[in-house]
Short mmCIF file of C-alpha atoms in Angstrom, two decimals:
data_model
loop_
_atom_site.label_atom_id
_atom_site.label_comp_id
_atom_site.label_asym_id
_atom_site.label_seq_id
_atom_site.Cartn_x
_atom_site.Cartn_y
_atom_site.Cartn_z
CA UNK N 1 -43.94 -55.38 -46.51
CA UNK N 2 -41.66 -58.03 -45.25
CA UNK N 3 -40.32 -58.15 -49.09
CA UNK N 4 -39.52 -54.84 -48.72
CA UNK N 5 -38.34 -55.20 -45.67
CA UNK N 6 -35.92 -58.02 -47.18
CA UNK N 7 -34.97 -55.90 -50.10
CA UNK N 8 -33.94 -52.67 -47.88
CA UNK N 9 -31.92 -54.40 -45.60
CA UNK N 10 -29.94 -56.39 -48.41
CA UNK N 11 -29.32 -52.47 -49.95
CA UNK N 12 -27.68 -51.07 -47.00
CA UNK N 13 -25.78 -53.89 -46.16
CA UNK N 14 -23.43 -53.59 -48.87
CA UNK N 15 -23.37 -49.46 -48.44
CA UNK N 16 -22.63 -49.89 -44.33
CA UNK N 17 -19.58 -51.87 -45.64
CA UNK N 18 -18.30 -49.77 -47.80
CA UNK N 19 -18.47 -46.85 -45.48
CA UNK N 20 -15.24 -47.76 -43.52
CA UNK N 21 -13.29 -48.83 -46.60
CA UNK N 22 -14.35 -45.13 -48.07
CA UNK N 23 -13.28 -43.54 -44.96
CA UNK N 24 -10.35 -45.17 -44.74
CA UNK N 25 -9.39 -44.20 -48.59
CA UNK N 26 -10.08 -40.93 -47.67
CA UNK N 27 -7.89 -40.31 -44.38
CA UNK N 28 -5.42 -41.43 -46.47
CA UNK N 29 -5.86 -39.16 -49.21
CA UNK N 30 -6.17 -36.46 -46.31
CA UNK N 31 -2.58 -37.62 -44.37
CA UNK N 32 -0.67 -37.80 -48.00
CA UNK N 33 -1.94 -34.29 -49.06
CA UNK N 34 -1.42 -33.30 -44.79
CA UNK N 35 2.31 -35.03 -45.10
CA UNK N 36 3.05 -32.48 -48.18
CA UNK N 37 1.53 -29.22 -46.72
CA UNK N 38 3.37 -30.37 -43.64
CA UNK N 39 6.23 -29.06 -45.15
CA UNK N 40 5.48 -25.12 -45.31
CA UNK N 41 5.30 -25.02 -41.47
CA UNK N 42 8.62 -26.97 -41.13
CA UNK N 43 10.04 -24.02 -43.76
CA UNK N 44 8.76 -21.03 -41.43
CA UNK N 45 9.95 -22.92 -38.09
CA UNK N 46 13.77 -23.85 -39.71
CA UNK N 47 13.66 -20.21 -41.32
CA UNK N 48 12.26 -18.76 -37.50
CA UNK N 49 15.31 -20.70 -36.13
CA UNK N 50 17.85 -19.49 -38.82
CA UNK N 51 16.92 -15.86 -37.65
CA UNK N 52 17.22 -16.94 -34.03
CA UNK N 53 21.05 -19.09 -34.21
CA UNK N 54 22.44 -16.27 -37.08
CA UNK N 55 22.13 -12.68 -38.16
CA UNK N 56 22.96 -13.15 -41.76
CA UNK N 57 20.67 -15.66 -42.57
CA UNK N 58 17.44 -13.49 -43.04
CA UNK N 59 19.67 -11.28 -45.64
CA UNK N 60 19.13 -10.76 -49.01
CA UNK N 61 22.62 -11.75 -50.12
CA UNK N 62 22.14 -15.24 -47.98
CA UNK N 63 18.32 -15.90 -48.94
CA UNK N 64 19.46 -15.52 -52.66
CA UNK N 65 22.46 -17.70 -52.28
CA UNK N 66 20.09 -20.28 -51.22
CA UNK N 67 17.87 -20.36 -53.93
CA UNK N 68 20.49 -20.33 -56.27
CA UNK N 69 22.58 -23.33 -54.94
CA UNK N 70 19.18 -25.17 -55.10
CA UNK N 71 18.32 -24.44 -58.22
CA UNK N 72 20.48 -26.86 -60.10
CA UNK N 73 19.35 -29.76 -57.69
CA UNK N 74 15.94 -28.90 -58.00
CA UNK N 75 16.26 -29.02 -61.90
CA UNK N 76 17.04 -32.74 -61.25
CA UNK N 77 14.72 -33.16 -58.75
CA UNK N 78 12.31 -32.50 -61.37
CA UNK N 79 13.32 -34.77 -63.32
CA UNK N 80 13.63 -37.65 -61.05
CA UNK N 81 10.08 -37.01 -59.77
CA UNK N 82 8.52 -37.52 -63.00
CA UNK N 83 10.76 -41.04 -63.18
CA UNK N 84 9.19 -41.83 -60.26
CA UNK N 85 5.65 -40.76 -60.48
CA UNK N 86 5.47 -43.19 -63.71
CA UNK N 87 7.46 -46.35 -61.37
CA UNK N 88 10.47 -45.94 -61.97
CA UNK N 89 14.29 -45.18 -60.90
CA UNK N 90 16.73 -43.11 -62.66
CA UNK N 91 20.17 -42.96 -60.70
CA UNK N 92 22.25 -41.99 -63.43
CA UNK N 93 20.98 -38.51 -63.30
CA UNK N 94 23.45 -37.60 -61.05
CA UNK N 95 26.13 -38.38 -63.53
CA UNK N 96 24.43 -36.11 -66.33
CA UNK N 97 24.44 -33.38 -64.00
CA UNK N 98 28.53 -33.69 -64.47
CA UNK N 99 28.90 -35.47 -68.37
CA UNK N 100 26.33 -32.59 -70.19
CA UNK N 101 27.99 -29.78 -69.56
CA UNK N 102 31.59 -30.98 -69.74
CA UNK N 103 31.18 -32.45 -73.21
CA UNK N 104 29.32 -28.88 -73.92
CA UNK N 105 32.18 -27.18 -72.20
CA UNK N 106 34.87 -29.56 -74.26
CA UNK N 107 33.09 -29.03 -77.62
CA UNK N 108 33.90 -25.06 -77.46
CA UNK N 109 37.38 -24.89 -75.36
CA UNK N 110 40.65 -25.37 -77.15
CA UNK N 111 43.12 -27.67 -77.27
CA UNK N 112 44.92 -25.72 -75.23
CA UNK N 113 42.55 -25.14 -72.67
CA UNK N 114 41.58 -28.70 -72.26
CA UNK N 115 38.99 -28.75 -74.78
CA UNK N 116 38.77 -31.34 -78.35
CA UNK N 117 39.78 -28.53 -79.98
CA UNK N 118 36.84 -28.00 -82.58
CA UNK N 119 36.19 -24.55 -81.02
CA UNK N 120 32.71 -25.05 -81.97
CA UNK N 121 30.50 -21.07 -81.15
CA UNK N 122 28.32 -21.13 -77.72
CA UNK N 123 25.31 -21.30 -79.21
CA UNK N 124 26.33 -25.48 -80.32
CA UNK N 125 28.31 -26.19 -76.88
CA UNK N 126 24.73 -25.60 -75.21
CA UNK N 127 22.79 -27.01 -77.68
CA UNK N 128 25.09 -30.13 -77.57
CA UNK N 129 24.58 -30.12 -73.12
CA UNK N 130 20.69 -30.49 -74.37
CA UNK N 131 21.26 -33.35 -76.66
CA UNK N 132 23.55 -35.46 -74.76
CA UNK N 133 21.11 -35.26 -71.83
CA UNK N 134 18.20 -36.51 -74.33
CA UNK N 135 20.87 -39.01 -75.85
CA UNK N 136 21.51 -40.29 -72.20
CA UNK N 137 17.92 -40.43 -71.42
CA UNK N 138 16.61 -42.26 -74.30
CA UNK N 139 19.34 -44.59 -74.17
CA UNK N 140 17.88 -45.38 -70.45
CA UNK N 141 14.52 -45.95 -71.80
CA UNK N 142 15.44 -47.97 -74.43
CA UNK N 143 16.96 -50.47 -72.10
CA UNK N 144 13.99 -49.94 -69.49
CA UNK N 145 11.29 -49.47 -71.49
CA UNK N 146 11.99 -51.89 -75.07
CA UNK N 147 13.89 -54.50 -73.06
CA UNK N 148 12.47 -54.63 -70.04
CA UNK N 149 15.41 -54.66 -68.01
CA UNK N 150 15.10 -53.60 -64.33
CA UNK N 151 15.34 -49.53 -64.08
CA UNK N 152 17.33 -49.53 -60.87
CA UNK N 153 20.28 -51.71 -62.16
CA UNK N 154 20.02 -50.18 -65.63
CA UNK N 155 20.52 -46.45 -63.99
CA UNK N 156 23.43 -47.77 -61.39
CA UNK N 157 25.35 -48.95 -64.24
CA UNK N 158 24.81 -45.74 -66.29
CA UNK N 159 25.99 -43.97 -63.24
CA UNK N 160 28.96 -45.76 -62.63
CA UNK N 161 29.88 -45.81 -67.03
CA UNK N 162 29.23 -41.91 -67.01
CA UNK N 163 31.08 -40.92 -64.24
CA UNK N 164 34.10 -42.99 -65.82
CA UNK N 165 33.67 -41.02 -69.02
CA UNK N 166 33.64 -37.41 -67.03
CA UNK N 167 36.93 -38.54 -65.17
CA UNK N 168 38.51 -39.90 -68.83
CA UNK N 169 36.52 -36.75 -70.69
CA UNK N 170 37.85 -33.71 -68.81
CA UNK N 171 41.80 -35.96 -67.61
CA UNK N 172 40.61 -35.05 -63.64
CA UNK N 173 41.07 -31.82 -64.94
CA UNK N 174 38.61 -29.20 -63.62
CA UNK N 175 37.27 -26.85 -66.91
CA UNK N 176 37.72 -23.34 -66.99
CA UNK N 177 36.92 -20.35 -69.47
CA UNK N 178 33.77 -21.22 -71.34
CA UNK N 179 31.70 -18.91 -72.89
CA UNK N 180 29.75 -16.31 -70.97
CA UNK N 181 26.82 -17.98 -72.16
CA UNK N 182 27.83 -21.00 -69.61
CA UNK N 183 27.73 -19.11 -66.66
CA UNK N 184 24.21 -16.53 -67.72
CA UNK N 185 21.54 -19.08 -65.78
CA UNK N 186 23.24 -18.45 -62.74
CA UNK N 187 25.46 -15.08 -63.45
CA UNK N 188 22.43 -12.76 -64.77
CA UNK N 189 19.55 -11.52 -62.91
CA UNK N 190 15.89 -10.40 -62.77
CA UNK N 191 14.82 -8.63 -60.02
CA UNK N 192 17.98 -9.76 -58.44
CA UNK N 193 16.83 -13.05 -58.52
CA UNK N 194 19.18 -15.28 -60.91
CA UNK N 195 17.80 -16.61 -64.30
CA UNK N 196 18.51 -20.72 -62.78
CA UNK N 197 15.70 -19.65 -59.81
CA UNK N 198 13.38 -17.89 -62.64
CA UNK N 199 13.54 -21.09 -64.84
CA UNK N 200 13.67 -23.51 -61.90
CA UNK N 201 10.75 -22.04 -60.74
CA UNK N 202 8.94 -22.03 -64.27
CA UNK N 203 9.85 -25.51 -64.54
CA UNK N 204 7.87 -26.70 -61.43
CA UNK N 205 5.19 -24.90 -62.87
CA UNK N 206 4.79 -25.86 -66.18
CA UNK N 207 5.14 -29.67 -65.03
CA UNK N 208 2.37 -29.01 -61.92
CA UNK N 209 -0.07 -28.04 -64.71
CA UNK N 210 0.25 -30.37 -67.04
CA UNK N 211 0.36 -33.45 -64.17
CA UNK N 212 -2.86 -31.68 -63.02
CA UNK N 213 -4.72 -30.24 -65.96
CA UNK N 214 -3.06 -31.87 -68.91
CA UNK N 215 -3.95 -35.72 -70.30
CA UNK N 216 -0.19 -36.66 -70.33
CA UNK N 217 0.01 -35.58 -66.41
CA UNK N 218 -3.21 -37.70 -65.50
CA UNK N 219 -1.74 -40.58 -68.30
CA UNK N 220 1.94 -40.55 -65.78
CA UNK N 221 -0.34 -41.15 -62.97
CA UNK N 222 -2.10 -43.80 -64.20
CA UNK N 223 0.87 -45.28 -65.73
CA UNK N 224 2.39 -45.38 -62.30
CA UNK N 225 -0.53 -46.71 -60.49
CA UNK N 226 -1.43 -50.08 -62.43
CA UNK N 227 0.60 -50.06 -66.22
CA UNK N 228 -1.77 -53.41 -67.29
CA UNK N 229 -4.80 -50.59 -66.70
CA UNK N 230 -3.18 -48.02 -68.19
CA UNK N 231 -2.67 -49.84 -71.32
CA UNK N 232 -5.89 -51.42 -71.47
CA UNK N 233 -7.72 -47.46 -71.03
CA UNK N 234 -5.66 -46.83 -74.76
CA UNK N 235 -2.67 -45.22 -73.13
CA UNK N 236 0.56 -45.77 -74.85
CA UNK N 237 2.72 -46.76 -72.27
CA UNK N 238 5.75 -47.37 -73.94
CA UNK N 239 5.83 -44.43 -75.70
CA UNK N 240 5.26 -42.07 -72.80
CA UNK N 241 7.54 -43.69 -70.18
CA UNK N 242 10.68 -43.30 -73.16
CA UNK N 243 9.67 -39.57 -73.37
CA UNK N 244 9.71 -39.06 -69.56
CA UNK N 245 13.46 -40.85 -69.53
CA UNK N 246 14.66 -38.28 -72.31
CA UNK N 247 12.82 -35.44 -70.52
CA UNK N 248 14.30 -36.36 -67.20
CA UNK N 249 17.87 -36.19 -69.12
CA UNK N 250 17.16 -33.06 -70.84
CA UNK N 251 15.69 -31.58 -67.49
CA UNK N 252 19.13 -33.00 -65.69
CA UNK N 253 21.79 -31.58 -68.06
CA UNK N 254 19.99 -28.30 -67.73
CA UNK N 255 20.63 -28.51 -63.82
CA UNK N 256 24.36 -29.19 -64.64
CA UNK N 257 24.43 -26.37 -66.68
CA UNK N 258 23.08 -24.16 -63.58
CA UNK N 259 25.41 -25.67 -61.66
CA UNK N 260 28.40 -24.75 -63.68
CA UNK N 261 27.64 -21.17 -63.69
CA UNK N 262 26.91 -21.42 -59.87
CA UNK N 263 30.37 -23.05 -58.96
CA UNK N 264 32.16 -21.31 -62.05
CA UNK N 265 34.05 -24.45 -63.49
CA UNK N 266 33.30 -27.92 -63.98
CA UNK N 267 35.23 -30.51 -62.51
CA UNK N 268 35.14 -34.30 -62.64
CA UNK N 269 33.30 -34.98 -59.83
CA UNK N 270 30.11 -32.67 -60.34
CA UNK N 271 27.35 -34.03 -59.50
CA UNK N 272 28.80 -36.90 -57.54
CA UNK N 273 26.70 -38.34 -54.79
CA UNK N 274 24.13 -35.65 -55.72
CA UNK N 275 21.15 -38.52 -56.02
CA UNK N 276 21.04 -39.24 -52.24
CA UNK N 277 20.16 -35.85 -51.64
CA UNK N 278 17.70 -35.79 -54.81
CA UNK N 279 15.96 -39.20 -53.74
CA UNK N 280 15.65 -36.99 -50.18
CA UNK N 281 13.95 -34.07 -51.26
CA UNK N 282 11.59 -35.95 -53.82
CA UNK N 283 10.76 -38.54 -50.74
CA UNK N 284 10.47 -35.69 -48.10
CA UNK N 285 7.70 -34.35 -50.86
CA UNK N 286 5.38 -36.68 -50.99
CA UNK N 287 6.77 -38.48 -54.15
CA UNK N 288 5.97 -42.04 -53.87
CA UNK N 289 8.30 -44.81 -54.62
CA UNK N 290 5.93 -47.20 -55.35
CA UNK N 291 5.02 -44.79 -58.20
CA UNK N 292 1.25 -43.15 -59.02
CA UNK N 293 1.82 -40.35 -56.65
CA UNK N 294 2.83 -37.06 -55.62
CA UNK N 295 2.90 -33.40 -56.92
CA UNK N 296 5.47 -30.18 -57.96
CA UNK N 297 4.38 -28.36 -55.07
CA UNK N 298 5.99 -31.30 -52.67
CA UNK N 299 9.04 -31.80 -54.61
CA UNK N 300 9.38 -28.09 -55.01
CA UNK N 301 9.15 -27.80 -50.84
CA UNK N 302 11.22 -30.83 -50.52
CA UNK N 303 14.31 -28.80 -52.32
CA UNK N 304 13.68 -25.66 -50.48
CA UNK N 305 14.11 -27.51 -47.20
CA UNK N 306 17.01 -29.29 -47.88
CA UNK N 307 18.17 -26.29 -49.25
CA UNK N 308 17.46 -24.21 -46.23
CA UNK N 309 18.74 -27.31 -43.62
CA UNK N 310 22.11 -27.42 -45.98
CA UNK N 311 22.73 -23.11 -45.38
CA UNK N 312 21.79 -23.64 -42.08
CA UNK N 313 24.34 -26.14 -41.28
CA UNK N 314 26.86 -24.76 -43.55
CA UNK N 315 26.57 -21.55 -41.55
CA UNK N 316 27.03 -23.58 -37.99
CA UNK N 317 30.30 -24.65 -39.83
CA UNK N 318 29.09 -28.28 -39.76
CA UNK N 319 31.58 -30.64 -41.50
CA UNK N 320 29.89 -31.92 -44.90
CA UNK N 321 29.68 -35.38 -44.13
CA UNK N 322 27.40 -34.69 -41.25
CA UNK N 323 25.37 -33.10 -43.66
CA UNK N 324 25.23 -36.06 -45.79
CA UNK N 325 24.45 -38.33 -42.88
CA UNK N 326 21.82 -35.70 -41.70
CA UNK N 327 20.12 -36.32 -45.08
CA UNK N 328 20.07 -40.14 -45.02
CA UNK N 329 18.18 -39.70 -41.77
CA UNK N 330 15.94 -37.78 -43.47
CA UNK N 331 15.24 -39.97 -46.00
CA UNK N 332 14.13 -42.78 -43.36
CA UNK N 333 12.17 -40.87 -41.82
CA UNK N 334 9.91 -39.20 -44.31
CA UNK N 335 9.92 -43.33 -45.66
CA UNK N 336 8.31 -44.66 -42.19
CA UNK N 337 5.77 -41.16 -42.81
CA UNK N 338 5.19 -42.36 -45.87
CA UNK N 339 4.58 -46.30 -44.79
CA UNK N 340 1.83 -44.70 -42.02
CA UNK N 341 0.40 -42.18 -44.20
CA UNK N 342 -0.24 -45.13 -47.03
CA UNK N 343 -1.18 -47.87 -44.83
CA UNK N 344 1.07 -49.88 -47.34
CA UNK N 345 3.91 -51.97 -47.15
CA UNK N 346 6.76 -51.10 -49.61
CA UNK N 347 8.67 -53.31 -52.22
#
């Protein structure tokens, strides 16, 4: 008996100290999921307020106009989520957003208009927008992935050597009179939504699933989490980190694109500055900087209520660089959520 006794009391012991440590892990599970959901009453209380402090902002015309001018950003959003979710940065997406579609837009314009003069058709000025983005993106891997240089550095520099291009590409010239078929993402409709929301929105989708469902998703996550495990479990890290970089550069060239046809032109600052307010709404979502975390449906919330504060403020006739500064707060804030929701300190 007093084995038994012996041998019960040895069992539990370990099981009574695991119990905290479990409910610990799964508080924290609960406050990460609670910090994302946390979002969709913040939408109904800033859209409740809209209603309250303006007339027009409940109208069609206005509620449209939002989702359209986020559209673009939440394209790169997208794409800088998935960057993220695997551990890594990638701040030169803000200068795809402008280089893609100009050297798109100069492929087809002529000479006259700006353009290199090949006067290549439509159909290979988008196609080209596609490819540079991948070209940009795989480049970025390369250097991050095959020489192991640090991400964040890598990305700045790529900003700062793209944007120079754009500026030297297009003169300082802003770009006028492309193709139709530059301005249809944001110019047609579908139940008087624009094609940019449609796709946006299919986008997010596609990429929830496959994070959730799909063995690439789960491989991203587990990528992110611990790389050494990943790569001992048979995943191909290497591989699948250089195909989220050329993703996230396809992904970002296609916002620029929906930009273009939202604005009408492209000029040689598009995109500029754009990342703050991408790192905001992917932070403000749940997306983890320390990598291994976070889903669509946060980063999808994340651009709707930046897009929402942004038309709110623009309607109060609130001078942009309050808006910028407004953002940065945000960013600290949903960090020092993020630090209590974790429980863990951040590199």
């Amino acid at each position: 008996m007093a084995d038994l006794r012996t041998q019960s009391a040895e069992e539990t012991a370990p099981l009574s100290r695991r119990e905290p440590t479990e409910s610990r892990a799964a508080t924290r599970i609960a406050l990460r999921r609670a910090r994302e959901l946390a979002l969709v009453p913040a939408l109904l209380l800033l859209t409740l307020l809209g209603a309250l402090l303006n007339d027009s902002f409940l109208t069609q015309r206005n509620l449209i106009s939002v989702l359209g001018a986020s559209a673009g950003l939440a394209m790169v959003v997208l794409a800088e989520s998935l960057v993220l979710i695997t551990g890594k940065f990638d701040l030169s997406l803000e200068s795809v957003v402008g280089i893609a579609p100009a050297i798109g837009a100069l492929l087809v314009l002529p000479a006259a208009e700006s353009g290199f003069g090949t006067d290549m058709p439509a159909a290979l000025g988008l196609l080209a927008i596609l490819l540079v983005g991948a070209a940009i993106g795989a480049f970025n891997g390369v250097l991050v992935v095959k020489l192991k240089l640090n991400a964040f550095i890598v990305t700045l520099a790529m900003l700062i050597v793209l944007r120079g291009l754009l500026v030297g590409a297009t003169e300082g010239k802003t770009l006028f009179g492309m193709p139709e078929a530059f301005y249809t993402l944001a110019t047609s409709t579908f139940l008087t939504i624009p094609l940019s929301v449609w796709l946006a929105a299919g986008a997010f989708g596609v990429t929830g699933f496959v994070l959730k469902y799909h063995r690439v998703g789960r491989a991203l996550y587990a990528i992110g989490g611990n790389p050494d495990a990943a790569r001992a479990a048979g995943i191909r890290v290497e591989r699948v980190m250089l195909g989220v970089f050329v993703v996230a550069g396809v992904l970002a060239a296609v916002g620029g694109l929906m930009q273009t046809g939202y604005v009408g032109a492209i000029n040689a600052n598009q995109g500029q500055n754009m990342i703050f307010t991408v790192f905001a709404a992917a932070v403000i979502g749940g997306i983890s900087l320390d990598g291994g975390k976070g889903t669509m449906f946060g980063a999808l919330t994340g651009v709707l209520l930046l897009g929402v504060v942004q038309n709110l403020l623009t309607l109060a006739q609130v001078p942009s660089f309050w808006i910028q500064a407004i953002y940065g707060g945000i960013i600290l804030v949903a960090l020092m959520i993020a630090r209590v929701t974790t429980g863990r300190a951040q590199d």
